[in-house]
Structures are given as C-alpha cells and as structure tokens.
Amino acid sequence: MSRRLVVAGNWKMNKTAAEGKALVEELKTRVAAVAPEVEIVVCPPFTTLGAVVEAAAGSRIRVGAQNVHWAPNGAFTGEISAEMLKTSGVEYVIIGHSERRQYFGETNATVNQRLKAALAAGLKPIVCIGESLEEREGGRTEAVLAAQLEGGLADLTPEMMQQVVLAYEPVWAIGTGRTATPEMAEATHAFIRGTLERLFGAAVAAGVVVQYGGSMKPGNARELVAQADIDGGLIGGAALKADSFAELIEQAALGHCGK
Ligand code: PEP
C-alpha cells in the first residue's frame, strides 16, 4: 500500500516574519522539481505565520502551526484557537511535541483535547509521541508509546483518525545529533502501526502517515524513509535553512520512491 510522504519543518522559536518569508521564497524555488506526491509543510512560530502563509500562497508549500488550544475562545491568555489558525490560512498543526510535554506540562489528556479541537476546525494535526532515554533504557518504550497513543487518540473515530499524521520522535534524538538507526526506528514504527491496528482496525492503520523525527538530516533521510513504516519526517534543525531542508526533502523522496 502506498501512503503519502509528508515532510514537515518545525521552526520552533526561530525566525522573524521577514526571515520566515525569505526562507519560504528560497524553498519554493528549491523544491519546485520534487515529486508532486511529497507533501512539504513548514511550521513557523505564531507571529511568523501570516508572512509565511502569504509567501507560500500558490506554491506547493503548506503551512502549519506549532500548537493550538482546545477552547474556541475565552480567557486563555497567550493561547490560540483552532479557528484562529484555520482562518489565517494554516492547514497543519503540531500537537504534543516533546518540548511542550517537557517544559509546558502537556499531557496525553491535553493532547487529546487539542487534537479534537484541531480536527473539528478542519486542521490536519501532526501528533507527536516518543520515549525518553531513561524510558528506552528501562525497556519501557512500547508501554510509553501505547499510553501516548491510547490517551492522545482517545475517542477518535476511524474516520477522524484518517486525518491525523503521527510523528514518532524519540526524545533522546531531538536536537542531539543522535538518530535512531533505521532498523531501530522501523521496529518502533511497526509497533506504532500495530497499536493503531488494535485501536482503529487494519485499514485505518495501514493508511496513517507516521513520520520519524529526531536529528533527521539530508545524510540519513533517504535510508530512514526507505523503511516500510516510515512515511516522512518532522524536522527541527535541518529545516531552518532552505538548502538543507530542500536537500533532505529530495533524499526523503528518493527513499520513498524505492518502496
Ligand atoms: C523536532 O523538533 O521535532 C526535531 C526532530 O528536531 P531536530 O530535527 O533538530 O532533532
């Protein structure tokens, strides 16, 4: 079965509006020749979204946000609703990134609330899951991922699940230069797909895009994406320059088309 390839750049707290616009202008030209089945997403900070939506208009680059609140509006200082994102031209939204879980107290329950709000507004969520180094070394990777999937995806129907992209990001590989080997990543992705099958049935599980994230670079993207259950990447550091992001996308496309 062939799933689409989705490569998304998470800019985190980087890039002013002018810097984001310049990056997208350069990226547009660089990726024009990449196979059309590759979906390319950039996720700037909230204040840069408007400029990037404008710069990406009419191109193949889609725009995502890095978080969303679950309430439609109200007294939630500093938060942004799903409708605010949708009406700003945003298509994707990252939910439950490990940095949000680690530094801002997000839990599987709040991931689930945000996810439902994003789906209700017609946004495409990228839901992040992943184990810490301590959890991996303690042999708890599968239990942690199963709990993140069961809690984060609670109450979703199979139809809703078809709109969701998952990103498996081992926390010990994010921003550390330490990548999971392709074999190790594939084994974990296969476990995730097996869990999706248990929760939503075989047909839905076979169709869900599951990205890998954690120090993915132009040099390792092809081999990672060539794995049977890896359908793209969520990229931090390597997405901050048009050259490295475009090269990574080209390599991922090569890995994907060999499957
Ligand atoms: C991320 O922030 O989701 C990420 C994978 O970062 P990096 O590529 O820098 O490891």
mmCIF file of C-alpha atoms and ligand atoms in Angstrom:
data_model
loop_
_atom_site.group_PDB
_atom_site.id
_atom_site.type_symbol
_atom_site.label_atom_id
_atom_site.label_comp_id
_atom_site.label_asym_id
_atom_site.label_seq_id
_atom_site.Cartn_x
_atom_site.Cartn_y
_atom_site.Cartn_z
ATOM 1 C CA MET A 1 0.000 0.000 0.000
ATOM 2 C CA SER A 2 1.347 3.419 -0.719
ATOM 3 C CA ARG A 3 0.956 6.184 1.808
ATOM 4 C CA ARG A 4 1.785 9.786 1.061
ATOM 5 C CA LEU A 5 5.111 11.204 2.172
ATOM 6 C CA VAL A 6 4.874 14.202 4.483
ATOM 7 C CA VAL A 7 7.995 16.173 5.390
ATOM 8 C CA ALA A 8 7.388 18.972 7.886
ATOM 9 C CA GLY A 9 9.795 21.559 9.270
ATOM 10 C CA ASN A 10 9.292 22.621 12.877
ATOM 11 C CA TRP A 11 10.950 26.012 13.195
ATOM 12 C CA LYS A 12 10.351 26.103 16.962
ATOM 13 C CA MET A 13 11.084 29.606 18.418
ATOM 14 C CA ASN A 14 13.106 30.727 15.390
ATOM 15 C CA LYS A 15 12.583 33.195 12.534
ATOM 16 C CA THR A 16 11.031 36.621 12.486
ATOM 17 C CA ALA A 17 8.357 37.294 9.854
ATOM 18 C CA ALA A 18 10.967 38.694 7.433
ATOM 19 C CA GLU A 19 13.306 35.732 7.964
ATOM 20 C CA GLY A 20 10.480 33.235 7.533
ATOM 21 C CA LYS A 21 9.318 34.894 4.331
ATOM 22 C CA ALA A 22 12.855 34.804 2.925
ATOM 23 C CA LEU A 23 13.250 31.116 3.799
ATOM 24 C CA VAL A 24 9.973 30.198 2.087
ATOM 25 C CA GLU A 25 10.789 32.257 -1.016
ATOM 26 C CA GLU A 26 14.047 30.334 -1.382
ATOM 27 C CA LEU A 27 12.467 26.982 -0.549
ATOM 28 C CA LYS A 28 9.742 27.437 -3.180
ATOM 29 C CA THR A 29 12.309 27.521 -5.960
ATOM 30 C CA ARG A 30 14.419 24.744 -4.475
ATOM 31 C CA VAL A 31 11.567 22.218 -4.196
ATOM 32 C CA ALA A 32 9.712 23.011 -7.417
ATOM 33 C CA ALA A 33 11.057 19.862 -9.110
ATOM 34 C CA VAL A 34 10.490 17.450 -6.192
ATOM 35 C CA ALA A 35 7.987 14.661 -6.938
ATOM 36 C CA PRO A 36 4.444 16.053 -6.510
ATOM 37 C CA GLU A 37 3.347 13.284 -4.129
ATOM 38 C CA VAL A 38 5.668 14.684 -1.469
ATOM 39 C CA GLU A 39 3.788 16.980 0.896
ATOM 40 C CA ILE A 40 6.005 19.783 2.204
ATOM 41 C CA VAL A 41 4.988 21.649 5.351
ATOM 42 C CA VAL A 42 6.651 24.456 7.295
ATOM 43 C CA CYS A 43 5.620 25.262 10.867
ATOM 44 C CA PRO A 44 6.734 28.755 11.936
ATOM 45 C CA PRO A 45 6.033 30.480 15.261
ATOM 46 C CA PHE A 46 2.615 32.171 15.548
ATOM 47 C CA THR A 47 3.914 35.683 14.801
ATOM 48 C CA THR A 48 5.534 34.498 11.565
ATOM 49 C CA LEU A 49 2.530 32.510 10.290
ATOM 50 C CA GLY A 50 0.881 35.396 8.412
ATOM 51 C CA ALA A 51 4.002 36.299 6.422
ATOM 52 C CA VAL A 52 4.673 32.647 5.620
ATOM 53 C CA VAL A 53 1.084 31.947 4.538
ATOM 54 C CA GLU A 54 1.398 34.894 2.172
ATOM 55 C CA ALA A 55 4.798 33.813 0.846
ATOM 56 C CA ALA A 56 3.653 30.200 0.346
ATOM 57 C CA ALA A 57 0.366 31.105 -1.413
ATOM 58 C CA GLY A 58 0.023 29.420 -4.787
ATOM 59 C CA SER A 59 3.039 27.171 -4.141
ATOM 60 C CA ARG A 60 3.240 23.546 -3.045
ATOM 61 C CA ILE A 61 4.365 24.543 0.444
ATOM 62 C CA ARG A 62 1.761 24.115 3.143
ATOM 63 C CA VAL A 63 1.803 25.904 6.444
ATOM 64 C CA GLY A 64 1.369 24.548 9.943
ATOM 65 C CA ALA A 65 1.330 25.977 13.469
ATOM 66 C CA GLN A 66 3.195 24.560 16.447
ATOM 67 C CA ASN A 67 0.333 24.367 18.929
ATOM 68 C CA VAL A 68 -3.399 25.011 19.347
ATOM 69 C CA HIS A 69 -5.684 25.472 22.342
ATOM 70 C CA TRP A 70 -8.803 23.326 22.760
ATOM 71 C CA ALA A 71 -11.280 26.067 23.620
ATOM 72 C CA PRO A 72 -12.963 28.032 20.825
ATOM 73 C CA ASN A 73 -12.282 31.371 22.565
ATOM 74 C CA GLY A 74 -12.204 32.935 26.028
ATOM 75 C CA ALA A 75 -9.937 33.842 28.914
ATOM 76 C CA PHE A 76 -6.835 31.848 27.970
ATOM 77 C CA THR A 77 -4.083 34.468 27.857
ATOM 78 C CA GLY A 78 -1.355 33.628 25.385
ATOM 79 C CA GLU A 79 -3.277 30.843 23.640
ATOM 80 C CA ILE A 80 -4.509 30.498 20.039
ATOM 81 C CA SER A 81 -7.673 28.688 18.917
ATOM 82 C CA ALA A 82 -8.130 26.256 16.042
ATOM 83 C CA GLU A 83 -10.471 28.657 14.258
ATOM 84 C CA MET A 84 -7.882 31.452 14.508
ATOM 85 C CA LEU A 85 -5.370 29.183 12.793
ATOM 86 C CA LYS A 86 -7.789 27.920 10.169
ATOM 87 C CA THR A 87 -8.944 31.389 9.208
ATOM 88 C CA SER A 88 -5.310 32.529 8.942
ATOM 89 C CA GLY A 89 -4.678 30.075 6.118
ATOM 90 C CA VAL A 90 -2.999 27.442 8.280
ATOM 91 C CA GLU A 91 -3.520 23.806 7.228
ATOM 92 C CA TYR A 92 -1.494 21.707 9.712
ATOM 93 C CA VAL A 93 -0.801 21.915 13.429
ATOM 94 C CA ILE A 94 1.802 20.150 15.554
ATOM 95 C CA ILE A 95 0.317 18.794 18.787
ATOM 96 C CA GLY A 96 2.102 17.365 21.839
ATOM 97 C CA HIS A 97 5.692 17.998 20.775
ATOM 98 C CA SER A 98 8.054 16.613 23.428
ATOM 99 C CA GLU A 99 9.215 20.159 24.254
ATOM 100 C CA ARG A 100 5.600 21.100 25.019
ATOM 101 C CA ARG A 101 5.271 17.997 27.197
ATOM 102 C CA GLN A 102 8.628 18.574 28.926
ATOM 103 C CA TYR A 103 8.558 22.346 29.513
ATOM 104 C CA PHE A 104 4.869 23.276 29.457
ATOM 105 C CA GLY A 105 3.234 20.412 31.273
ATOM 106 C CA GLU A 106 1.306 18.942 28.366
ATOM 107 C CA THR A 107 -0.120 15.501 28.942
ATOM 108 C CA ASN A 108 -1.816 12.846 26.859
ATOM 109 C CA ALA A 109 -5.139 14.286 28.068
ATOM 110 C CA THR A 110 -4.376 17.836 26.843
ATOM 111 C CA VAL A 111 -3.001 16.415 23.589
ATOM 112 C CA ASN A 112 -6.346 14.701 23.145
ATOM 113 C CA GLN A 113 -8.291 17.924 23.810
ATOM 114 C CA ARG A 114 -6.156 19.915 21.374
ATOM 115 C CA LEU A 115 -6.425 17.168 18.773
ATOM 116 C CA LYS A 116 -10.229 17.122 18.899
ATOM 117 C CA ALA A 117 -10.380 20.920 18.560
ATOM 118 C CA ALA A 118 -7.987 20.851 15.594
ATOM 119 C CA LEU A 119 -9.996 18.142 13.812
ATOM 120 C CA ALA A 120 -13.283 19.921 14.447
ATOM 121 C CA ALA A 121 -11.852 23.034 12.762
ATOM 122 C CA GLY A 122 -10.623 21.065 9.749
ATOM 123 C CA LEU A 123 -6.919 21.362 10.583
ATOM 124 C CA LYS A 124 -4.550 18.463 9.889
ATOM 125 C CA PRO A 125 -2.894 17.532 13.176
ATOM 126 C CA ILE A 126 0.660 16.173 13.480
ATOM 127 C CA VAL A 127 0.572 14.388 16.828
ATOM 128 C CA CYS A 128 3.980 13.779 18.405
ATOM 129 C CA ILE A 129 4.837 10.766 20.530
ATOM 130 C CA GLY A 130 8.136 9.405 21.764
ATOM 131 C CA GLU A 131 10.023 7.934 24.701
ATOM 132 C CA SER A 132 12.831 9.474 26.778
ATOM 133 C CA LEU A 133 16.271 7.914 27.014
ATOM 134 C CA GLU A 134 15.511 6.682 30.510
ATOM 135 C CA GLU A 135 12.313 5.025 29.300
ATOM 136 C CA ARG A 136 14.105 3.337 26.380
ATOM 137 C CA GLU A 137 16.944 2.115 28.553
ATOM 138 C CA GLY A 138 14.451 0.870 31.113
ATOM 139 C CA GLY A 139 12.692 -1.249 28.456
ATOM 140 C CA ARG A 140 9.530 0.876 28.659
ATOM 141 C CA THR A 141 9.415 2.272 25.097
ATOM 142 C CA GLU A 142 6.408 0.262 23.953
ATOM 143 C CA ALA A 143 4.424 0.853 27.141
ATOM 144 C CA VAL A 144 5.057 4.616 26.907
ATOM 145 C CA LEU A 145 4.090 4.799 23.238
ATOM 146 C CA ALA A 146 0.978 2.678 23.781
ATOM 147 C CA ALA A 147 -0.128 5.005 26.605
ATOM 148 C CA GLN A 148 0.545 8.092 24.459
ATOM 149 C CA LEU A 149 -1.489 6.634 21.605
ATOM 150 C CA GLU A 150 -4.350 5.378 23.781
ATOM 151 C CA GLY A 151 -4.585 8.651 25.725
ATOM 152 C CA GLY A 152 -3.768 11.104 22.961
ATOM 153 C CA LEU A 153 -6.090 9.496 20.427
ATOM 154 C CA ALA A 154 -8.908 8.633 22.861
ATOM 155 C CA ASP A 155 -12.473 8.785 21.490
ATOM 156 C CA LEU A 156 -11.372 9.345 17.890
ATOM 157 C CA THR A 157 -13.412 7.511 15.285
ATOM 158 C CA PRO A 158 -11.635 5.663 12.457
ATOM 159 C CA GLU A 159 -12.794 8.491 10.132
ATOM 160 C CA MET A 160 -11.188 11.118 12.374
ATOM 161 C CA MET A 161 -8.006 9.066 12.621
ATOM 162 C CA GLN A 162 -7.626 9.164 8.852
ATOM 163 C CA GLN A 163 -6.991 12.931 9.096
ATOM 164 C CA VAL A 164 -4.196 12.540 11.660
ATOM 165 C CA VAL A 165 -0.455 12.413 10.966
ATOM 166 C CA LEU A 166 1.694 10.906 13.722
ATOM 167 C CA ALA A 167 5.314 11.822 14.379
ATOM 168 C CA TYR A 168 7.417 9.306 16.278
ATOM 169 C CA GLU A 169 10.184 11.324 17.894
ATOM 170 C CA PRO A 170 12.438 9.554 20.388
ATOM 171 C CA VAL A 171 13.125 12.390 22.830
ATOM 172 C CA TRP A 172 16.798 11.385 23.128
ATOM 173 C CA ALA A 173 17.241 12.014 19.378
ATOM 174 C CA ILE A 174 15.708 15.509 19.214
ATOM 175 C CA GLY A 175 18.299 18.214 18.673
ATOM 176 C CA THR A 176 21.062 15.929 19.930
ATOM 177 C CA GLY A 177 22.580 14.759 16.652
ATOM 178 C CA ARG A 178 21.845 11.233 17.867
ATOM 179 C CA THR A 179 19.484 9.483 15.421
ATOM 180 C CA ALA A 180 17.761 6.161 15.867
ATOM 181 C CA THR A 181 19.224 3.667 13.399
ATOM 182 C CA PRO A 182 16.847 2.960 10.511
ATOM 183 C CA GLU A 183 16.296 -0.556 11.876
ATOM 184 C CA MET A 184 15.556 0.692 15.384
ATOM 185 C CA ALA A 185 13.209 3.371 14.064
ATOM 186 C CA GLU A 186 11.432 0.883 11.806
ATOM 187 C CA ALA A 187 10.907 -1.582 14.649
ATOM 188 C CA THR A 188 9.261 1.173 16.696
ATOM 189 C CA HIS A 189 7.183 2.409 13.749
ATOM 190 C CA ALA A 190 5.970 -1.157 13.184
ATOM 191 C CA PHE A 191 4.931 -1.293 16.849
ATOM 192 C CA ILE A 192 3.060 2.021 16.442
ATOM 193 C CA ARG A 193 1.237 0.733 13.365
ATOM 194 C CA GLY A 194 0.355 -2.461 15.239
ATOM 195 C CA THR A 195 -1.089 -0.363 18.073
ATOM 196 C CA LEU A 196 -3.110 1.706 15.576
ATOM 197 C CA GLU A 197 -4.467 -1.556 14.174
ATOM 198 C CA ARG A 198 -5.556 -2.645 17.651
ATOM 199 C CA LEU A 199 -7.221 0.734 18.274
ATOM 200 C CA PHE A 200 -8.713 1.579 14.861
ATOM 201 C CA GLY A 201 -8.585 -1.534 12.676
ATOM 202 C CA ALA A 202 -6.235 -2.737 9.939
ATOM 203 C CA ALA A 203 -7.490 -0.495 7.127
ATOM 204 C CA VAL A 204 -7.057 2.737 9.096
ATOM 205 C CA ALA A 205 -3.679 1.632 10.498
ATOM 206 C CA ALA A 206 -2.389 0.890 7.009
ATOM 207 C CA GLY A 207 -3.246 4.403 5.830
ATOM 208 C CA VAL A 208 -1.941 6.593 8.676
ATOM 209 C CA VAL A 209 1.173 8.616 7.845
ATOM 210 C CA VAL A 210 3.784 8.087 10.583
ATOM 211 C CA GLN A 211 6.759 10.438 10.390
ATOM 212 C CA TYR A 212 10.104 9.955 12.087
ATOM 213 C CA GLY A 213 11.686 12.889 13.914
ATOM 214 C CA GLY A 214 14.955 13.299 15.748
ATOM 215 C CA SER A 215 18.119 14.670 14.107
ATOM 216 C CA MET A 216 16.907 13.774 10.612
ATOM 217 C CA LYS A 217 19.305 15.316 8.096
ATOM 218 C CA PRO A 218 19.979 15.169 4.347
ATOM 219 C CA GLY A 219 22.533 12.423 5.068
ATOM 220 C CA ASN A 220 20.161 10.000 6.806
ATOM 221 C CA ALA A 221 16.705 10.905 5.426
ATOM 222 C CA ARG A 222 16.782 8.541 2.458
ATOM 223 C CA GLU A 223 17.621 5.456 4.496
ATOM 224 C CA LEU A 224 15.082 6.291 7.197
ATOM 225 C CA VAL A 225 12.238 6.944 4.766
ATOM 226 C CA ALA A 226 13.114 3.788 2.803
ATOM 227 C CA GLN A 227 11.853 1.781 5.811
ATOM 228 C CA ALA A 228 8.455 0.197 5.304
ATOM 229 C CA ASP A 229 6.615 2.066 8.064
ATOM 230 C CA ILE A 230 8.341 5.477 7.930
ATOM 231 C CA ASP A 231 6.353 7.978 5.867
ATOM 232 C CA GLY A 232 8.356 11.171 6.134
ATOM 233 C CA GLY A 233 9.854 13.322 8.814
ATOM 234 C CA LEU A 234 9.315 16.075 11.343
ATOM 235 C CA ILE A 235 12.463 18.126 11.132
ATOM 236 C CA GLY A 236 13.885 20.683 13.550
ATOM 237 C CA GLY A 237 17.417 21.972 12.971
ATOM 238 C CA ALA A 238 17.760 20.907 9.331
ATOM 239 C CA ALA A 239 14.551 22.778 8.404
ATOM 240 C CA LEU A 240 15.951 26.195 9.355
ATOM 241 C CA LYS A 241 17.869 26.665 6.099
ATOM 242 C CA ALA A 242 16.318 26.304 2.657
ATOM 243 C CA ASP A 243 19.335 24.400 1.318
ATOM 244 C CA SER A 244 19.428 21.680 3.952
ATOM 245 C CA PHE A 245 15.631 21.325 4.104
ATOM 246 C CA ALA A 246 15.346 21.057 0.307
ATOM 247 C CA GLU A 247 18.152 18.513 0.169
ATOM 248 C CA LEU A 248 16.549 16.499 2.953
ATOM 249 C CA ILE A 249 13.219 16.537 1.085
ATOM 250 C CA GLU A 250 14.922 15.321 -2.103
ATOM 251 C CA GLN A 251 16.611 12.486 -0.207
ATOM 252 C CA ALA A 252 13.373 11.508 1.528
ATOM 253 C CA ALA A 253 11.600 11.434 -1.851
ATOM 254 C CA LEU A 254 14.256 9.053 -3.175
ATOM 255 C CA GLY A 255 13.844 6.789 -0.162
ATOM 256 C CA HIS A 256 10.072 6.826 -0.599
ATOM 257 C CA CYS A 257 10.008 6.066 -4.316
ATOM 258 C CA GLY A 258 12.185 2.978 -3.822
ATOM 259 C CA LYS A 259 9.491 1.322 -1.662
HETATM 260 C C1 PEP B 1 11.869 18.297 16.369
HETATM 261 O O1 PEP B 1 11.965 19.333 16.991
HETATM 262 O O2 PEP B 1 10.760 17.816 16.189
HETATM 263 C C2 PEP B 1 13.087 17.669 15.870
HETATM 264 C C3 PEP B 1 13.011 16.476 15.360
HETATM 265 O O3 PEP B 1 14.270 18.396 15.976
HETATM 266 P P1 PEP B 1 15.691 18.005 15.336
HETATM 267 O O4 PEP B 1 15.449 17.609 13.907
HETATM 268 O O5 PEP B 1 16.524 19.225 15.458
HETATM 269 O O6 PEP B 1 16.223 16.841 16.122
#
